[in-house]
Coordinates of C-alpha atoms in Angstrom, one line a residue:
M26 CA 111.9 97.4 103.6
S27 CA 109.7 99.9 101.9
V28 CA 109.8 103.7 102.2
R29 CA 106.6 105.6 102.8
V30 CA 106.1 108.3 100.2
V31 CA 103.3 110.6 99.0
I32 CA 103.3 111.0 95.2
D33 CA 102.0 114.1 93.6
T34 CA 99.6 113.6 90.8
N35 CA 102.0 115.2 88.2
V36 CA 104.5 112.4 88.9
L37 CA 101.9 109.7 88.0
V38 CA 100.9 111.6 84.9
S39 CA 104.5 112.0 83.8
G40 CA 105.3 108.5 84.7
L41 CA 102.5 107.0 82.6
L42 CA 103.3 109.3 79.7
G43 CA 107.1 108.8 79.6
V44 CA 108.0 105.2 80.0
Y45 CA 111.8 105.8 80.4
S46 CA 111.4 108.9 82.6
Y47 CA 112.3 109.4 86.3
P48 CA 108.6 109.6 87.2
A49 CA 108.2 106.2 85.5
R50 CA 111.0 104.9 87.7
I51 CA 109.1 106.1 90.7
I52 CA 106.0 104.2 89.6
D53 CA 108.3 101.1 89.2
L54 CA 109.5 101.6 92.8
V55 CA 105.9 101.6 93.9
Y56 CA 105.1 98.4 92.0
S57 CA 108.3 96.7 93.2
G58 CA 107.4 97.4 96.8
R59 CA 110.3 99.7 97.5
F60 CA 107.8 102.6 98.0
H61 CA 104.7 102.3 100.1
C62 CA 102.4 105.0 98.8
V63 CA 100.5 107.1 101.4
H64 CA 97.2 108.6 100.3
D65 CA 93.7 109.6 101.4
D66 CA 90.4 109.8 99.6
R67 CA 91.1 113.3 98.3
I68 CA 94.3 112.2 96.7
L69 CA 92.9 109.0 95.1
M70 CA 90.0 111.1 93.7
E71 CA 92.5 113.6 92.2
Y72 CA 94.5 110.8 90.7
R73 CA 91.4 109.3 89.1
E74 CA 90.1 112.7 87.9
V75 CA 93.3 114.0 86.4
L76 CA 94.3 110.7 84.8
S77 CA 90.8 110.4 83.3
R78 CA 91.0 113.7 81.5
P79 CA 90.4 113.5 77.7
K80 CA 93.7 115.0 76.9
F81 CA 95.5 111.9 78.3
A82 CA 93.1 109.3 76.7
S83 CA 95.3 108.7 73.7
A84 CA 98.5 108.2 75.7
I85 CA 97.2 106.6 78.9
S86 CA 94.9 103.6 78.5
E87 CA 91.9 103.2 80.8
H88 CA 93.3 99.8 81.8
E89 CA 96.8 101.3 82.7
R90 CA 95.2 104.1 84.7
D91 CA 92.8 101.9 86.6
D92 CA 95.4 99.3 87.3
L93 CA 97.7 101.9 88.9
I94 CA 95.0 103.6 90.9
D95 CA 93.6 100.2 92.1
Y96 CA 97.1 99.1 93.1
L97 CA 97.7 102.3 95.1
D98 CA 94.3 102.0 96.7
R99 CA 94.7 98.3 97.6
W100 CA 98.4 98.2 98.6
G101 CA 99.0 101.8 99.7
L102 CA 98.6 103.2 103.2
H103 CA 95.2 104.9 103.5
V104 CA 95.2 107.7 106.1
L105 CA 92.7 110.0 107.6
P106 CA 94.8 113.2 108.0
G107 CA 94.1 116.2 110.0
P108 CA 95.2 119.8 109.4
I109 CA 98.9 120.6 109.6
G110 CA 98.4 123.8 111.5
P111 CA 99.9 127.2 110.6
L112 CA 101.8 125.8 107.6
A113 CA 98.5 125.3 105.8
A114 CA 98.0 129.1 105.6
T115 CA 101.2 129.5 103.7
A116 CA 100.4 127.0 101.0
P117 CA 100.2 128.8 97.6
D118 CA 97.7 126.2 96.3
P119 CA 95.1 124.7 98.6
F120 CA 95.0 121.6 96.3
D121 CA 98.5 120.7 97.4
L122 CA 97.5 120.6 101.1
P123 CA 96.1 117.0 101.0
F124 CA 99.5 115.7 99.9
A125 CA 101.3 117.4 102.9
E126 CA 98.6 116.4 105.3
A127 CA 98.7 112.8 104.1
A128 CA 102.5 112.8 104.4
V129 CA 102.3 113.9 108.0
A130 CA 99.4 111.5 108.9
G131 CA 101.2 108.6 107.3
Q132 CA 104.7 109.4 108.6
A133 CA 106.0 109.5 105.1
S134 CA 109.7 110.1 104.4
Y135 CA 109.2 112.0 101.2
I136 CA 106.7 113.9 99.0
I137 CA 107.7 113.3 95.4
T138 CA 106.6 116.0 93.0
G139 CA 107.6 117.6 89.7
N140 CA 106.7 121.0 91.2
T141 CA 108.8 121.3 94.3
A142 CA 108.1 125.1 94.4
H143 CA 104.5 124.3 95.2
F144 CA 105.7 122.7 98.4
D145 CA 108.1 125.5 99.5
F146 CA 105.7 126.1 102.4
F147 CA 106.5 122.6 103.6
S148 CA 110.3 122.7 103.4
G149 CA 112.0 122.5 106.7
N150 CA 108.9 121.1 108.3
H151 CA 109.4 119.7 111.8
W152 CA 108.2 116.2 110.8
G153 CA 111.4 115.7 108.7
I154 CA 109.5 115.0 105.5
R155 CA 111.5 115.9 102.5
V156 CA 110.1 117.2 99.2
L157 CA 112.0 115.8 96.2
T158 CA 111.8 115.7 92.5
P159 CA 111.5 112.2 90.9
K160 CA 115.1 112.4 89.7
D161 CA 116.4 113.4 93.2
C162 CA 114.3 110.8 94.9
H163 CA 115.5 108.1 92.6
A164 CA 119.1 109.1 93.0
L165 CA 118.7 109.1 96.8
I166 CA 117.0 105.7 97.0
C167 CA 118.7 103.9 94.1
G168 CA 122.1 105.6 94.3
G169 CA 122.1 107.3 90.9
A170 CA 120.7 107.2 87.5

């Protein structure tokens, strides 16, 4: 059975840059079907824009980037989220809101991010969605390192 997750862009970048990193293990869990990635159009556009930046061109091939995004688009859960109410006003960065909104709309169990502080506004939310680092998420799902 797969677990619904929302993956922050920084995890995908780190996972594609560091083959043996915890973010790379998160990507492996997506490809293996253990994670069902929840997203909306805004998130897919951010993935594509960030992973296409020239500074990543020498380390992340166009093929690798496009394969991952196409996989997420095809096999992920596409949602049409609405606003998350008063929590949105406390978000320090409005660019993080789509991830929280998609998590709620897709009934995700986790938001996986390398920047958990960006989601402090979402901790303790009444939907029960946990915000975890790739390492903590991997330990929780796979039982350790």
